[in-house]
Coordinates of N, CA and C in Angstrom, one line a residue:
M15 N 141.8 -80.5 -113.8 CA 141.0 -80.4 -115.4 C 141.4 -79.8 -115.7
P16 N 142.6 -79.7 -117.1 CA 142.4 -78.5 -118.0 C 141.2 -78.4 -119.0
Y17 N 140.6 -77.2 -119.3 CA 139.8 -76.6 -120.1 C 140.3 -76.3 -121.8
E18 N 141.2 -77.2 -122.6 CA 141.7 -76.5 -123.5 C 141.1 -77.0 -125.0
A19 N 140.2 -77.3 -124.7 CA 139.1 -77.9 -125.9 C 138.9 -76.5 -126.6
E20 N 138.6 -76.5 -128.2 CA 138.5 -75.0 -128.9 C 136.9 -75.2 -128.7
I21 N 135.8 -76.3 -128.7 CA 134.3 -75.9 -128.4 C 134.4 -76.6 -127.0
M22 N 134.3 -75.9 -126.1 CA 133.2 -76.3 -124.7 C 131.7 -76.6 -124.7
V23 N 131.5 -77.6 -125.0 CA 130.0 -77.9 -124.5 C 130.0 -78.1 -122.4
V24 N 128.9 -77.5 -122.0 CA 128.8 -77.2 -120.3 C 127.6 -76.8 -120.0
G25 N 127.3 -78.3 -119.1 CA 126.2 -78.5 -119.0 C 125.6 -77.8 -117.4
C26 N 125.1 -76.8 -117.2 CA 124.8 -76.3 -116.3 C 123.5 -77.1 -115.3
G27 N 123.6 -77.1 -114.0 CA 122.5 -76.9 -113.4 C 122.4 -78.3 -112.3
N28 N 121.5 -78.3 -111.3 CA 121.9 -78.6 -109.9 C 120.6 -80.3 -110.0
V29 N 121.0 -81.2 -110.3 CA 119.9 -82.7 -110.4 C 119.0 -82.8 -108.8
L30 N 119.8 -82.2 -108.1 CA 118.5 -82.4 -106.9 C 117.5 -81.6 -107.2
F31 N 117.4 -80.8 -108.4 CA 116.4 -80.0 -107.8 C 115.4 -80.2 -109.3
K32 N 114.9 -81.3 -109.3 CA 114.1 -81.7 -111.1 C 114.7 -80.6 -111.8
D33 N 113.4 -80.3 -112.6 CA 114.1 -79.4 -113.8 C 115.3 -79.0 -114.2
D34 N 116.0 -78.8 -112.8 CA 117.1 -77.8 -113.0 C 118.3 -78.5 -113.4
G35 N 118.4 -80.2 -113.5 CA 118.9 -80.8 -113.9 C 119.5 -81.1 -115.3
F36 N 118.7 -80.3 -115.7 CA 118.5 -80.8 -117.8 C 120.0 -80.4 -118.2
G37 N 120.8 -79.3 -117.8 CA 122.3 -78.7 -118.6 C 123.3 -80.7 -118.2
P38 N 123.0 -81.4 -117.1 CA 123.6 -82.7 -116.6 C 123.4 -83.1 -117.3
A39 N 122.1 -83.4 -117.7 CA 121.1 -84.7 -118.3 C 121.9 -84.1 -119.5
V40 N 121.6 -83.4 -120.2 CA 122.0 -83.2 -121.9 C 123.9 -83.8 -122.2
I41 N 124.1 -83.8 -121.0 CA 126.2 -84.1 -121.5 C 125.8 -85.1 -121.1
K42 N 125.2 -86.2 -120.6 CA 125.1 -87.2 -120.2 C 124.6 -88.1 -121.2
A43 N 123.8 -87.7 -121.9 CA 123.3 -88.4 -123.6 C 124.7 -87.9 -124.4
L44 N 124.7 -86.9 -124.2 CA 125.9 -86.8 -125.1 C 127.2 -87.6 -125.1
E45 N 127.5 -87.8 -124.0 CA 129.1 -88.6 -123.6 C 128.0 -90.1 -124.2
E46 N 126.8 -90.8 -124.1 CA 126.6 -91.4 -124.5 C 126.6 -92.0 -126.0
Y47 N 126.1 -90.3 -127.0 CA 126.5 -90.3 -128.1 C 127.5 -90.5 -128.6
K48 N 128.4 -89.8 -127.7 CA 130.0 -90.0 -128.1 C 130.5 -91.3 -128.0
E49 N 130.3 -91.8 -127.3 CA 130.8 -93.4 -127.2 C 130.8 -94.3 -128.3
K50 N 129.2 -93.9 -128.7 CA 128.6 -94.7 -130.6 C 128.9 -94.2 -131.2
H51 N 129.4 -92.8 -131.7 CA 129.5 -91.7 -132.5 C 130.6 -91.2 -133.2
G52 N 131.2 -90.9 -131.8 CA 132.4 -90.0 -131.5 C 131.6 -88.3 -132.4
L53 N 133.0 -87.6 -131.2 CA 132.7 -85.7 -131.5 C 134.1 -85.6 -132.2
P54 N 134.1 -84.4 -132.3 CA 135.6 -83.9 -133.0 C 136.3 -83.6 -131.6
E55 N 137.4 -83.7 -132.3 CA 138.3 -84.0 -131.2 C 138.1 -82.9 -130.6
N56 N 138.2 -81.8 -131.3 CA 138.4 -80.6 -130.6 C 137.0 -79.9 -129.1
T57 N 136.1 -81.1 -129.3 CA 135.0 -80.7 -128.4 C 135.3 -81.0 -127.2
M58 N 134.9 -80.6 -126.0 CA 134.8 -80.8 -125.1 C 133.2 -81.1 -124.5
L59 N 133.2 -81.8 -123.6 CA 131.5 -82.0 -122.6 C 132.1 -82.1 -121.2
I60 N 131.6 -81.3 -120.9 CA 131.3 -81.0 -119.2 C 130.1 -80.7 -118.7
D61 N 130.0 -82.1 -117.5 CA 128.9 -81.7 -116.5 C 129.2 -80.7 -115.4
A62 N 129.0 -79.3 -115.4 CA 129.5 -78.2 -114.5 C 128.8 -78.5 -113.5
G63 N 127.5 -78.8 -113.7 CA 126.7 -79.0 -112.2 C 126.2 -77.5 -111.6
T64 N 126.2 -77.3 -110.5 CA 126.1 -75.7 -110.1 C 127.7 -75.0 -110.2
G65 N 128.9 -75.2 -110.7 CA 130.2 -74.6 -110.6 C 130.1 -73.5 -111.6
G66 N 129.4 -74.1 -112.9 CA 130.0 -73.6 -113.7 C 130.3 -71.8 -113.8
P67 N 129.3 -71.1 -113.4 CA 129.6 -69.7 -113.2 C 130.7 -69.0 -112.7
H68 N 131.3 -69.7 -111.3 CA 132.4 -69.1 -110.8 C 133.9 -70.4 -111.0
F69 N 133.6 -71.9 -111.9 CA 134.8 -72.5 -112.1 C 135.2 -72.5 -113.5
I70 N 133.9 -72.2 -115.0 CA 134.4 -72.3 -115.9 C 134.4 -70.7 -116.7
F71 N 133.5 -69.9 -116.1 CA 133.1 -68.7 -117.1 C 134.2 -67.9 -116.7
T72 N 134.3 -67.7 -115.4 CA 135.5 -66.9 -115.3 C 137.0 -67.0 -115.3
L73 N 137.0 -68.5 -115.9 CA 138.5 -68.9 -115.8 C 138.7 -69.3 -117.4
P74 N 138.2 -68.4 -118.3 CA 138.7 -68.8 -120.4 C 139.9 -69.0 -120.3
N75 N 139.8 -70.0 -121.0 CA 141.5 -70.5 -121.4 C 141.2 -69.7 -123.6
E76 N 143.0 -69.2 -123.5 CA 143.0 -68.9 -124.7 C 142.3 -69.5 -125.8
A77 N 142.7 -71.4 -125.9 CA 142.2 -71.7 -126.5 C 140.3 -71.6 -126.8
W78 N 139.7 -71.9 -126.0 CA 138.4 -71.5 -126.4 C 137.9 -71.1 -127.3
K79 N 137.0 -71.1 -128.7 CA 136.9 -70.7 -130.0 C 135.3 -70.4 -129.8
K80 N 134.7 -71.8 -129.6 CA 132.5 -71.2 -129.0 C 133.0 -72.0 -127.9
M81 N 132.1 -71.6 -126.9 CA 130.8 -71.4 -125.3 C 130.1 -72.1 -125.6
I82 N 129.3 -73.8 -125.8 CA 128.2 -73.7 -126.0 C 127.4 -74.0 -124.3
V83 N 126.5 -73.5 -123.8 CA 126.1 -73.4 -122.5 C 124.5 -74.3 -122.6
V84 N 124.8 -75.0 -121.8 CA 123.1 -75.9 -122.3 C 122.4 -76.1 -120.3
D85 N 121.7 -75.4 -120.4 CA 120.6 -75.0 -119.4 C 119.4 -74.7 -119.0
I86 N 118.4 -74.7 -118.0 CA 117.5 -74.2 -117.9 C 117.2 -72.6 -118.2
A87 N 116.3 -72.3 -118.7 CA 116.2 -70.9 -119.1 C 114.5 -70.6 -119.0
Q88 N 114.4 -69.7 -118.5 CA 112.5 -68.8 -117.8 C 112.6 -67.8 -119.2
F89 N 111.8 -68.5 -120.2 CA 111.6 -67.4 -121.4 C 109.9 -67.3 -122.1
G90 N 109.1 -67.9 -120.7 CA 107.8 -67.9 -121.1 C 107.2 -69.0 -122.5
A91 N 107.8 -69.7 -122.2 CA 107.5 -70.7 -123.3 C 107.0 -72.3 -123.3
E92 N 106.6 -73.1 -123.6 CA 105.6 -74.3 -123.1 C 106.8 -74.8 -122.6
P93 N 106.6 -75.7 -121.3 CA 107.5 -76.4 -120.8 C 108.2 -77.1 -121.5
G94 N 109.5 -77.5 -121.4 CA 110.3 -78.3 -122.4 C 111.0 -77.9 -124.1
T95 N 110.0 -77.0 -123.9 CA 110.8 -75.6 -125.2 C 112.3 -75.9 -125.2
V96 N 113.1 -75.7 -126.3 CA 114.3 -75.4 -126.6 C 114.6 -74.5 -127.3
K97 N 115.6 -73.7 -126.9 CA 115.9 -72.2 -127.8 C 117.1 -72.1 -127.4
K98 N 118.3 -71.6 -129.0 CA 119.4 -71.3 -128.7 C 119.5 -69.6 -128.4
F99 N 120.3 -69.5 -127.7 CA 120.1 -67.7 -127.2 C 121.3 -67.4 -127.1
T100 N 122.0 -66.1 -127.9 CA 123.3 -65.4 -128.3 C 123.8 -64.9 -126.3
V101 N 124.4 -64.8 -126.6 CA 124.8 -63.9 -125.4 C 124.3 -62.8 -124.9
D102 N 124.3 -61.9 -126.1 CA 123.3 -60.4 -126.2 C 121.7 -60.5 -126.0
E103 N 121.2 -62.0 -126.1 CA 119.4 -62.3 -126.1 C 119.6 -62.2 -124.7
L104 N 120.6 -62.6 -123.7 CA 120.1 -63.1 -122.3 C 120.5 -61.5 -121.3
P105 N 119.5 -61.3 -120.8 CA 119.1 -59.5 -120.3 C 120.6 -60.1 -118.8
E106 N 121.4 -59.2 -118.7 CA 122.1 -59.3 -117.7 C 121.5 -58.6 -116.4
G107 N 121.7 -60.1 -115.8 CA 120.9 -59.9 -114.0 C 119.4 -60.7 -114.4
A108 N 119.1 -61.3 -115.5 CA 117.7 -62.2 -115.7 C 118.1 -63.3 -115.9
Y109 N 118.8 -63.7 -116.1 CA 118.9 -65.1 -116.4 C 120.5 -65.5 -115.1
E110 N 119.4 -66.2 -114.6 CA 120.6 -66.9 -113.3 C 119.9 -68.6 -112.8
N111 N 121.1 -68.9 -112.0 CA 120.8 -70.4 -112.0 C 119.6 -70.4 -110.8
A112 N 119.4 -71.5 -110.4 CA 118.7 -72.1 -109.1 C 119.0 -71.5 -108.0
H113 N 120.2 -71.0 -107.5 CA 120.8 -70.3 -106.5 C 120.8 -68.6 -106.9
S114 N 120.3 -68.1 -107.6 CA 120.2 -66.9 -107.7 C 121.6 -66.1 -108.3
W115 N 122.9 -67.0 -108.8 CA 124.0 -66.8 -108.8 C 123.6 -65.9 -110.5
P116 N 124.2 -64.7 -110.5 CA 123.8 -64.1 -111.9 C 124.9 -64.9 -113.0
V117 N 124.3 -65.3 -113.8 CA 125.5 -66.3 -115.1 C 125.6 -65.2 -116.4
S118 N 124.7 -64.1 -116.4 CA 124.9 -63.6 -118.0 C 126.1 -62.7 -117.7
Q119 N 126.0 -62.2 -116.7 CA 127.7 -61.2 -116.5 C 128.8 -61.7 -116.9
P120 N 128.9 -63.0 -116.0 CA 130.4 -64.1 -117.2 C 130.0 -64.5 -118.1
L121 N 129.0 -64.3 -118.8 CA 129.1 -64.7 -120.4 C 129.0 -64.0 -121.2
H122 N 128.7 -62.6 -120.5 CA 129.1 -61.3 -121.4 C 130.7 -61.0 -121.6
D123 N 131.5 -61.4 -120.6 CA 132.4 -60.6 -120.4 C 133.4 -61.9 -121.0
L124 N 132.8 -63.3 -121.0 CA 133.3 -64.3 -121.7 C 132.9 -64.5 -123.3
S125 N 132.7 -63.9 -123.6 CA 131.7 -63.5 -125.0 C 132.7 -62.1 -125.6
K126 N 133.8 -61.8 -125.0 CA 134.9 -61.2 -125.5 C 136.0 -62.4 -126.1
Q127 N 135.8 -63.2 -126.0 CA 137.1 -63.7 -126.4 C 136.8 -64.9 -126.9
C128 N 135.2 -65.5 -126.9 CA 134.9 -66.5 -127.8 C 133.2 -66.4 -128.4
E129 N 132.7 -66.8 -129.1 CA 131.3 -67.2 -129.3 C 130.9 -68.0 -128.2
V130 N 129.7 -67.1 -127.7 CA 129.0 -68.0 -126.6 C 127.6 -68.2 -126.8
M131 N 127.1 -69.0 -126.8 CA 125.8 -69.5 -126.6 C 125.1 -70.1 -125.7
V132 N 123.6 -69.6 -125.3 CA 123.0 -71.0 -124.3 C 121.5 -71.3 -125.1
I133 N 121.8 -73.2 -125.0 CA 121.1 -73.8 -125.2 C 120.0 -73.9 -124.2
G134 N 118.9 -73.0 -124.2 CA 117.7 -73.1 -122.9 C 116.7 -73.7 -123.1
C135 N 116.3 -74.9 -122.3 CA 115.1 -75.4 -122.4 C 114.4 -74.6 -121.0
Q136 N 112.9 -74.5 -121.2 CA 112.4 -73.8 -120.1 C 111.8 -74.9 -119.6
P137 N 111.7 -74.8 -118.1 CA 111.2 -76.2 -117.2 C 109.7 -75.9 -116.5
E138 N 109.7 -76.9 -116.3 CA 108.4 -77.4 -115.6 C 108.2 -76.6 -114.4
Y139 N 109.2 -77.5 -113.7 CA 109.0 -77.3 -112.1 C 110.6 -77.6 -112.2
V140 N 111.0 -76.7 -110.8 CA 112.3 -76.7 -110.3 C 111.9 -76.2 -108.6
S141 N 111.9 -78.0 -108.1 CA 112.0 -78.0 -107.0 C 112.6 -77.3 -105.6
A142 N 113.7 -76.6 -106.1 CA 115.0 -75.8 -104.5 C 113.3 -75.2 -104.1
P143 N 113.8 -75.2 -102.4 CA 115.1 -75.6 -101.7 C 114.7 -77.3 -101.4
D144 N 113.5 -77.6 -102.0 CA 113.0 -79.3 -101.8 C 114.3 -79.8 -103.1
V145 N 114.5 -81.2 -102.4 CA 114.8 -82.5 -103.3 C 114.5 -83.1 -103.7
E146 N 114.5 -83.3 -105.4 CA 113.7 -83.9 -106.0 C 114.0 -84.3 -107.3
L147 N 114.7 -85.6 -107.2 CA 115.1 -86.4 -108.1 C 114.4 -85.9 -109.9
G148 N 115.3 -86.3 -110.6 CA 114.4 -86.7 -112.2 C 113.6 -85.3 -113.4
L149 N 113.9 -85.4 -113.5 CA 113.3 -84.3 -115.1 C 111.5 -84.4 -115.3
T150 N 110.8 -83.6 -114.9 CA 109.5 -83.7 -115.8 C 110.1 -84.8 -117.1
E151 N 108.2 -84.9 -117.6 CA 108.5 -85.5 -118.9 C 108.3 -84.5 -120.3
S152 N 108.0 -83.6 -119.6 CA 108.1 -82.5 -120.9 C 109.9 -81.8 -121.0
V153 N 109.9 -81.8 -120.2 CA 111.3 -81.4 -119.8 C 112.9 -82.4 -120.3
E154 N 112.6 -83.6 -120.0 CA 113.2 -84.4 -120.4 C 113.0 -85.0 -122.0
N155 N 111.6 -84.6 -122.5 CA 111.8 -84.5 -123.7 C 111.9 -83.8 -124.6
G156 N 112.8 -82.6 -124.0 CA 113.5 -81.8 -124.8 C 115.3 -82.3 -125.0
I157 N 115.9 -82.9 -124.2 CA 116.5 -83.2 -124.3 C 117.0 -83.3 -125.9
P158 N 116.3 -85.2 -126.4 CA 117.0 -85.0 -128.2 C 116.9 -83.9 -128.7
K159 N 116.1 -82.6 -128.5 CA 116.2 -81.3 -129.9 C 117.6 -80.8 -129.4
A160 N 117.8 -80.3 -128.2 CA 119.0 -79.8 -127.3 C 119.9 -80.7 -128.2
I161 N 120.5 -82.0 -128.3 CA 121.3 -82.3 -128.6 C 121.6 -82.1 -130.0
K162 N 119.8 -81.7 -130.7 CA 120.7 -81.7 -132.2 C 121.3 -80.8 -132.3
M163 N 120.1 -79.5 -131.5 CA 120.9 -78.2 -132.0 C 122.2 -78.0 -131.2
I164 N 123.0 -78.8 -130.6 CA 124.3 -78.7 -130.1 C 125.6 -79.6 -131.2
L165 N 125.0 -80.5 -131.9 CA 125.9 -81.5 -132.7 C 125.6 -80.5 -133.9
R166 N 124.6 -79.8 -134.4 CA 124.7 -78.5 -135.4 C 125.4 -77.8 -135.5
E167 N 125.7 -77.0 -133.9 CA 126.9 -76.3 -133.7 C 128.1 -76.3 -133.5
I168 N 128.7 -78.1 -133.2 CA 130.1 -78.6 -133.3 C 129.7 -79.1 -134.5
G169 N 129.7 -79.3 -135.6 CA 129.6 -79.5 -136.8 C 129.4 -80.9 -137.3
V170 N 128.5 -81.3 -136.6 CA 128.4 -83.1 -136.1 C 127.1 -83.2 -137.4

């Protein structure tokens, strides 16, 4: 599948590990929004699961103007708090996914080509390596705020 849209909204995370499924849950909610209200044609939604760092962030497309990454992020706030981070606000080596793959470096590299931001949600509980499906209530409640922030970023 070619990723040729100008605006990429990429949900990252593993739905098997409780709140780590925030990114894919936001993409699913955005797809439901798109069916009802539409989104700009230059916008692509991707549920990248755990493959974002390896299959998307390291394979940039020259059509990309903006990359919005949706993921959990540990930033010491109340669980379910949603915050926008610029790539420069992500300390290199400190923003990792549940598998401890460094994510910030590919995003820093990608930011040389296009605008990159992370819509991060403070998790309450990540169950890895134990499998637990579903988000905690606090993180579930963060989805509408994340969607509002993303819609503002894509001009809706």
